[in-house]
Structure formats: C-alpha cells, structure tokens
Tab-separated table of C-alpha atoms and ligand atoms in Angstrom:
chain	number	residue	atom	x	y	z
D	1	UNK	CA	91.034	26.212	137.329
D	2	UNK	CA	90.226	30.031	136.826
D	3	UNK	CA	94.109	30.881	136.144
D	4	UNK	CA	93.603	35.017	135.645
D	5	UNK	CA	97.414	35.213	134.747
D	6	UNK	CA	97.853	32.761	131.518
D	7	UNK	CA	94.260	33.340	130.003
D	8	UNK	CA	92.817	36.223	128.539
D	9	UNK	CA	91.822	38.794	130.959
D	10	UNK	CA	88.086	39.938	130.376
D	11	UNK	CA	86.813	43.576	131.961
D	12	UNK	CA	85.436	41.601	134.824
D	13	UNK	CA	88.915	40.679	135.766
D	14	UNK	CA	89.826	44.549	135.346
D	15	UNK	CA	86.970	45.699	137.698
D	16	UNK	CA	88.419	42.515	140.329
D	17	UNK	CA	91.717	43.988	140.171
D	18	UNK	CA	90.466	47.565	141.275
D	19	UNK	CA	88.329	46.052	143.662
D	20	UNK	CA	91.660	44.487	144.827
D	21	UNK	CA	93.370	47.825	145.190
D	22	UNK	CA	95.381	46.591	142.623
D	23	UNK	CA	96.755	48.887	139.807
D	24	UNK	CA	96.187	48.663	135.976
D	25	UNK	CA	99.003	48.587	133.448
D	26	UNK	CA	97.575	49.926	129.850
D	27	UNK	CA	99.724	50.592	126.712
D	28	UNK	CA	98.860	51.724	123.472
D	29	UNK	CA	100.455	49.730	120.628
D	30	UNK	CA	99.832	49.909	117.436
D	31	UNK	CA	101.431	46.384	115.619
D	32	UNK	CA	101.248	42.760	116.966
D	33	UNK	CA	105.489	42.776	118.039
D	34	UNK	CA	105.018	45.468	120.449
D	35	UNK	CA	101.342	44.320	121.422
D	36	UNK	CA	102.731	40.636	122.334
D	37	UNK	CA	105.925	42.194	124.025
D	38	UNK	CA	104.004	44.650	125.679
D	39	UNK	CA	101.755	42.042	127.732
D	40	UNK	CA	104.736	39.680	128.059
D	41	UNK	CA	106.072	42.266	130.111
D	42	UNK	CA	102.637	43.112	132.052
D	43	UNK	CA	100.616	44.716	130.605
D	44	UNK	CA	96.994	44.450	130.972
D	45	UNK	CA	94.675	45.986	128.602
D	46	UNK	CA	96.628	47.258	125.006
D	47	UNK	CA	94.502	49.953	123.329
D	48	UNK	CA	95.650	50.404	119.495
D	49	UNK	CA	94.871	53.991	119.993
D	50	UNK	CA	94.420	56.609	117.081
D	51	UNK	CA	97.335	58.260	118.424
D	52	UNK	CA	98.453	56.223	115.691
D	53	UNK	CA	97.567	58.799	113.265
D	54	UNK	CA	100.621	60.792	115.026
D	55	UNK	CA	103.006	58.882	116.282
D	56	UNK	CA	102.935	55.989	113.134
D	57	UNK	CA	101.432	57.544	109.815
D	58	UNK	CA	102.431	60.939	110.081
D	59	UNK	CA	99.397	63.402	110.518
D	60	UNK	CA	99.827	66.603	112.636
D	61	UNK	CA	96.489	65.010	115.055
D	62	UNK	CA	94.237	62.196	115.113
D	63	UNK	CA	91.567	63.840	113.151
D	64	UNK	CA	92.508	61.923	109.875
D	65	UNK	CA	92.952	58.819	111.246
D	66	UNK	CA	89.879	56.707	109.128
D	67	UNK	CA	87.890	53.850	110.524
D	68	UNK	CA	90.057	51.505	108.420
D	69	UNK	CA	93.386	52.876	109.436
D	70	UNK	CA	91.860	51.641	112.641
D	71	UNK	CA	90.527	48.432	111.980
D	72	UNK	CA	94.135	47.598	110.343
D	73	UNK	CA	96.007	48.555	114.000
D	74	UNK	CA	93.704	46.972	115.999
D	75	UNK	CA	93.582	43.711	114.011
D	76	UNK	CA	97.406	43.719	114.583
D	77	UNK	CA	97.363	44.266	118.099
D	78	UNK	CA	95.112	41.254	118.183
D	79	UNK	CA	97.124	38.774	116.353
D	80	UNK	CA	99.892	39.382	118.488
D	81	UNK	CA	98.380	39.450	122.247
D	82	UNK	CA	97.224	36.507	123.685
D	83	UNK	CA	96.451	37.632	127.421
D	84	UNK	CA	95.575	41.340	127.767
D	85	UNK	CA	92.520	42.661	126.793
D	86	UNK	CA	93.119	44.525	123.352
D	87	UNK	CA	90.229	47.663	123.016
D	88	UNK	CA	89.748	49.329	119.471
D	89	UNK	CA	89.815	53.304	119.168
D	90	UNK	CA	86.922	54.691	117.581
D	91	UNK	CA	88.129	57.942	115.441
D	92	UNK	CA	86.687	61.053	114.831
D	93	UNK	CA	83.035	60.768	112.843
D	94	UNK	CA	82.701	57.250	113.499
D	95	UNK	CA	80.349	57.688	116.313
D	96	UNK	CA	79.064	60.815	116.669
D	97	UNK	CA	76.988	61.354	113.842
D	98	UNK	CA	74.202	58.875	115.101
D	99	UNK	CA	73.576	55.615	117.588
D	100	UNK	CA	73.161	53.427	114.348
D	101	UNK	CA	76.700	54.312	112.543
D	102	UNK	CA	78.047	54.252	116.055
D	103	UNK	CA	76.920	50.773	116.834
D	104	UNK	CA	77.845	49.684	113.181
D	105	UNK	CA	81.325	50.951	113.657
D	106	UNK	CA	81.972	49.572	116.643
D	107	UNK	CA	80.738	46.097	115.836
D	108	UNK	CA	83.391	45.599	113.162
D	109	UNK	CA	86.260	46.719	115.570
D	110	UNK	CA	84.722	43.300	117.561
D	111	UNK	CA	83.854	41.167	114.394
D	112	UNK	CA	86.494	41.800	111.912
D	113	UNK	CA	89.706	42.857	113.998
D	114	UNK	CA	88.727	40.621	117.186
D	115	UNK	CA	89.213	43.859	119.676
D	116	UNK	CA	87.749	43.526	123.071
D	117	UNK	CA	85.637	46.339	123.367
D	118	UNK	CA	85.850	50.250	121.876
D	119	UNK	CA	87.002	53.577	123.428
D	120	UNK	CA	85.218	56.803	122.410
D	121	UNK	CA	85.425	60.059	123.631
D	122	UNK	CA	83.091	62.184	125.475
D	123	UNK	CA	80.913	62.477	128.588
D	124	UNK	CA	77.127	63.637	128.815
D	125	UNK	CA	77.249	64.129	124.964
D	126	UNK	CA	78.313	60.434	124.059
D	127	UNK	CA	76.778	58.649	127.092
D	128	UNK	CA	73.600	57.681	125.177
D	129	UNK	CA	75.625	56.647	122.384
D	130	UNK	CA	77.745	54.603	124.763
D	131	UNK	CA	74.484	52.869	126.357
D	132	UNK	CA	73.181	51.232	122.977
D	133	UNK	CA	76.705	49.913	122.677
D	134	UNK	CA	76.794	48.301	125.616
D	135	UNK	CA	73.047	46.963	125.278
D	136	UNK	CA	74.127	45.623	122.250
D	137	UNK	CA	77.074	43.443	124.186
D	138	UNK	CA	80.557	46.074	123.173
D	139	UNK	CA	82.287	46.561	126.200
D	140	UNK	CA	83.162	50.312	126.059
D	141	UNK	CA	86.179	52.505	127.492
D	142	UNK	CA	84.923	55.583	128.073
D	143	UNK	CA	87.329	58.982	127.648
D	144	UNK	CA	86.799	62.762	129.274
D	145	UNK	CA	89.457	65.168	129.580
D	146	UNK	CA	91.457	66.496	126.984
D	147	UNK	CA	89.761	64.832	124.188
D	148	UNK	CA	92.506	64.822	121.272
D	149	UNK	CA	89.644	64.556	118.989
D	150	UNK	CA	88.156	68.155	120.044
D	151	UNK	CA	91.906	69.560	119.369
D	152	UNK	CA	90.601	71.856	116.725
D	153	UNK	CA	87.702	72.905	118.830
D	154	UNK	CA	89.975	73.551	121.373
D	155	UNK	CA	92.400	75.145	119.648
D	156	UNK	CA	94.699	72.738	121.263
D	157	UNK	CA	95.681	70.488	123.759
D	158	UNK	CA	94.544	72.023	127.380
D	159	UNK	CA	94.413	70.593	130.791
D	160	UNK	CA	90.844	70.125	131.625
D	161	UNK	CA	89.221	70.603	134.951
D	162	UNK	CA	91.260	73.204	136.401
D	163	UNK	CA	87.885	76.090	137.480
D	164	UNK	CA	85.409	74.217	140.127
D	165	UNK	CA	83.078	74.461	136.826
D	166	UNK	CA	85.041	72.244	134.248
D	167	UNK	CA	85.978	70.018	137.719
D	168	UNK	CA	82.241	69.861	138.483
D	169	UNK	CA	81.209	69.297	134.751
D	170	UNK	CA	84.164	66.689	134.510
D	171	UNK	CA	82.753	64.841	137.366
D	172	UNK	CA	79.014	64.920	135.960
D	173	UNK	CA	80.969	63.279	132.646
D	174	UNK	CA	82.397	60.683	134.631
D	175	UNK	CA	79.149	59.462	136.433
D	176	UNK	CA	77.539	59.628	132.940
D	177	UNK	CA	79.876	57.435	131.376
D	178	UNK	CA	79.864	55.139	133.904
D	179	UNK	CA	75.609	55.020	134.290
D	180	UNK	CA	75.489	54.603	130.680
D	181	UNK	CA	77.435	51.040	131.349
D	182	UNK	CA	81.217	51.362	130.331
D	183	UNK	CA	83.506	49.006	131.722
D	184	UNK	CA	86.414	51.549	132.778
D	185	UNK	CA	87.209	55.452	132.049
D	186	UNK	CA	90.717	57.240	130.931
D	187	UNK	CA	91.137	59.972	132.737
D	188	UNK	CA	93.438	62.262	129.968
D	189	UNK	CA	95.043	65.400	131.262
D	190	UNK	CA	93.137	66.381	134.200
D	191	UNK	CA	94.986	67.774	137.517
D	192	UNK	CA	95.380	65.166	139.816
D	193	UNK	CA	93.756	65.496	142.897
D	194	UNK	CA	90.261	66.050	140.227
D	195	UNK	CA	91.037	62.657	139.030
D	196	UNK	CA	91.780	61.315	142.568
D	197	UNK	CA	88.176	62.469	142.910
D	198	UNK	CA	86.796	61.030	140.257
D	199	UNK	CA	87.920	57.686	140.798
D	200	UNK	CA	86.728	57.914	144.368
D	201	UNK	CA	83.175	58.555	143.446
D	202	UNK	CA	83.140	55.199	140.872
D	203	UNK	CA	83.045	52.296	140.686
D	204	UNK	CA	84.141	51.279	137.342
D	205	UNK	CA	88.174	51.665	137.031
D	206	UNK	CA	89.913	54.696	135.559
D	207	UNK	CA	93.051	54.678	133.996
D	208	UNK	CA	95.138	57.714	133.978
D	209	UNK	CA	97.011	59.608	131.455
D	210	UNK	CA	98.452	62.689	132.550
D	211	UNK	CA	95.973	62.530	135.944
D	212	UNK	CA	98.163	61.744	138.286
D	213	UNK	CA	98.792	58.664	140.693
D	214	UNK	CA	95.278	58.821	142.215
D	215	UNK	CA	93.610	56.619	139.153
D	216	UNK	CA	92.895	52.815	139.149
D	217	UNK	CA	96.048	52.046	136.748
D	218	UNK	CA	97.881	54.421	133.927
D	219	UNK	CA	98.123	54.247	130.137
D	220	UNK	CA	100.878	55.611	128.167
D	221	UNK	CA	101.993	55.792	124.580
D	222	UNK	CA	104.090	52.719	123.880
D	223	UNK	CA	106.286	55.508	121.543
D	224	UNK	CA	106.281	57.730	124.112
D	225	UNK	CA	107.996	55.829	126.824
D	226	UNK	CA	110.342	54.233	124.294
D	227	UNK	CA	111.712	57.499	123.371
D	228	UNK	CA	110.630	56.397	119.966
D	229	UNK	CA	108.442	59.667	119.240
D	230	UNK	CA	110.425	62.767	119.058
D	231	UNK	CA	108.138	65.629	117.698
D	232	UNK	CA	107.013	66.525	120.983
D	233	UNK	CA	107.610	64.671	124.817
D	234	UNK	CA	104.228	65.321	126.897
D	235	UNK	CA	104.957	66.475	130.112
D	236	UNK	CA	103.234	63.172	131.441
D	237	UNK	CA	105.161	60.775	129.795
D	238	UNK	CA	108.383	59.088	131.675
D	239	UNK	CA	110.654	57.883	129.083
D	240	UNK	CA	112.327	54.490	130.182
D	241	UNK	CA	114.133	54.078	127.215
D	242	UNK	CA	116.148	56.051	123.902
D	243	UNK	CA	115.018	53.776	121.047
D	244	UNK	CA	114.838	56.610	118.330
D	245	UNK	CA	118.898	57.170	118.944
D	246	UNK	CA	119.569	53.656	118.875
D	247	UNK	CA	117.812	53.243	115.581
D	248	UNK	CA	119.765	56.109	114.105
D	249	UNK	CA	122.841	54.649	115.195
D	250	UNK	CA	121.858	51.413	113.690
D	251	UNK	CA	120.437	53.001	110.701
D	252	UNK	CA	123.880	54.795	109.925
D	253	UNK	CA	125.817	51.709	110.492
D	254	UNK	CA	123.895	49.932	108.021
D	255	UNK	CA	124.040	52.895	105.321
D	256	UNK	CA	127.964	52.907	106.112
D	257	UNK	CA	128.501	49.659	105.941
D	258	UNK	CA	126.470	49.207	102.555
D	259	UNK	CA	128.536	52.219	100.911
D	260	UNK	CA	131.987	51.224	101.867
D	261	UNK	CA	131.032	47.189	100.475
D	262	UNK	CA	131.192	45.908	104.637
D	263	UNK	CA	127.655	44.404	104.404
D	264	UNK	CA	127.441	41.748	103.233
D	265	UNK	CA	129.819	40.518	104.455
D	266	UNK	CA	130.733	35.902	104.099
D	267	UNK	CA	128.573	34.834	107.203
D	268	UNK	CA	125.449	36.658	105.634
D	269	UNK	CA	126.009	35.546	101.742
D	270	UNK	CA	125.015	31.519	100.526
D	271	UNK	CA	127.458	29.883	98.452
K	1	KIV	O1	95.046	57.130	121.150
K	1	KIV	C1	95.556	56.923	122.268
K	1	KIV	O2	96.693	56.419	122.385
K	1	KIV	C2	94.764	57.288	123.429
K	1	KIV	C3	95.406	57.153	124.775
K	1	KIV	C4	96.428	58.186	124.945
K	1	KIV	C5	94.410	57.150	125.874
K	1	KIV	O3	93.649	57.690	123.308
C-alpha cells in the first residue's frame, strides 16, 4: 500500500497535495535534530537553506556561504529526516557561471549529501540553467522575488513586484521557471495578491515566504519562528516560540552554578 504519510514524500506527492487544495508546510533547517523534529511535527519539504550563512555561521548575508558549507547542512538535514523531502540550496557562483558547473554542483548536493532536489534563484536568467538540471533527473525549486543572493545588487532587501512592471516581469519569471521543468516555486517577498496571482496562473506549487496566504504552502526560517535569531525579526515571520531567552537563562544557570561549585553536583558524578 501507497502510505503517503510514513514514507518519503517525493515532488509528485507535493504537486498531489496542491492539486488537493491542500497546503504545504516547508522549514528551513540547517542540522539533522531540528530536520527530524521538524517533519515529526509536519513538515513537508525541509530546505537546508543558505540562510545558514546568517542565522548559523555568522556572515552579515548569504553571499559567503561556499558550496561545501552547503553540502555539510544539507547532508545533516538528510541524516536526520526520514519522511519530508529535504532540497539542497545552491549558493551564490555555484550556478551561474555556466550550465556545466551548474549541473556539476547540483549533482553532488544529490550524490554526496542525499538532498532531494536543488533550489536556485532566478527567473528568465536561470531558466535555461534550470532546464539541463532537470533533463539531467535534479528535481529543482525554483526562487523569484527578493533574491537574498542579489542583496548587494540591490542594495538590500526590497519587496519585489510592487509597479505593474516588476508584477508583470515577476509573472513572466514564474512561467519561465515553471516551463523550464521545476517541481515547485518560493515566492520570497512579493505583495500578496501578486503572488495570489502567480500561483493562479501555475500549475506547479509555490510556497510562500513573505507572499501572503494566497500560495500553495509557506516556508519559514526554522530560527526565525523559534525566536532563536535575534539580529533582525522579518516582518513575515510569526514567532511561536522565545528559544534565544530560554537558552540565556539556561546558559547563566549553568555558568552560576559552575562558579559557585553547584554543578556537579552527587547525581551527575560516578563513584
Ligand atoms: O535560505 C533560505 O532559508 C531560503 C528560504 C528563506 C526560502 O532561501
């Protein structure tokens, strides 16, 4: 028996589902404890996204996250999920200088970490890239919006689509990415009826971040939500928990307890 909720989901069961009407759950993880908590608790596709460069190792933007940086988080997020389908991020430079680096790259997110399929960035630009991926048998996860990786370009992080121009040029990305054979499209920081729009007018699924409730399913930042990442909240991002306090709070009662000789204490020493 076909039992779509104990074995691993596969991008045909993510196209099903929208055909369902049913919604998406995405997370980006980054390690193999939040990856296999993360789909315990419903989640269906984990992308070990290079927000890790951010959120994890401590850059200012994604830009310096490296192809093995990558590799590392993805493998992770493999090992620990079982069920949901786990996509590598591509960074910056590993796809856009040509189809052959692109395809390279993206095979050893599938060979050596075990992802699911890639995500890269872009729209017209990337969509023949994205094609000889997919000929080649890498399920891709296409991305238009705000781009993080065009943040220096852009001189920052903008909401995209907001003239009928960028909204018609958005919407020309969108049927590009999906022609060129991706399996599903993020939507990232778009206004929301645009994205309602969008997702109308495919038939691949799009998952939303910062797009509003109009998309096939949502992806957030498993830091974000957690209240785990504190340098800046995006105005997207619901926080359904206050980990980084409790941490401090644990933190400190360690230290204290170390200094004043509490820890350890008989029930944690051998004899
Ligand atoms: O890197 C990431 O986490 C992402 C998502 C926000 C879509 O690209």
């Amino acid at each position: 028996m076909d039992d779509a909720t104990t074995r691993k989901l596969t991008v045909r069961d993510l196209a099903a589902r929208r055909a369902k009407g049913e919604k998406l759950v995405a997370l980006t993880v980054y390690d193999a404890l939040m990856a296999r908590m993360a789909e315990e608790c419903g989640a269906d596709l984990l992308l070990a996204g290079d927000s890790v460069g951010m959120t994890v190792l401590g850059y200012k933007s994604t830009i310096p996250v490296t192809l093995e940086q990558s590799l590392h988080h993805t493998a992770a997020v493999c090992r620990g999920a079982r069920r949901a389908l786990v996509i590598g991020d591509m960074p910056f430079m590993t796809y856009q200088i040509n189809g052959d680096e692109a395809l390279r790259n993206a095979g050893r997110f599938l060979q050596e970490a075990g992802a699911d399929g890639v995500k890269l960035e872009g729209g017209r630009t990337m969509a023949t890239t994205l094609a000889r991926l997919v000929v080649a048998g890498v399920p891709v996860l296409g991305h238009i919006g705000l781009l993080p990786q065009h943040v220096l370009a852009n001189g920052g992080y903008r909401v995209q689509g907001r003239t009928p121009e960028e909204a018609a040029a958005l919407m020309d990305d969108a049927k590009a990415v999906e022609d060129a054979g991706a399996f599903a499209l993020v939507l990232e920081g778009i206004p929301a009826p645009l994205a309602e729009r969008i997702t109308a007018h495919l038939r691949i699924p799009t998952i939303g971040i910062g797009a509003g409730i109009g998309c096939s399913g949502q992806i957030q930042v498993a830091h974000d939500i957690l209240g785990l990442f504190e340098d800046f909240i995006p105005r997207h991002t619901r926080r359904y928990a206050a980990l980084a306090g409790a941490m401090r709070q644990a933190f400190s009662a360690y230290a204290g307890d170390v200094r004043h000789g509490r820890f350890p204490g008989p029930d944690e020493s051998f004899q």
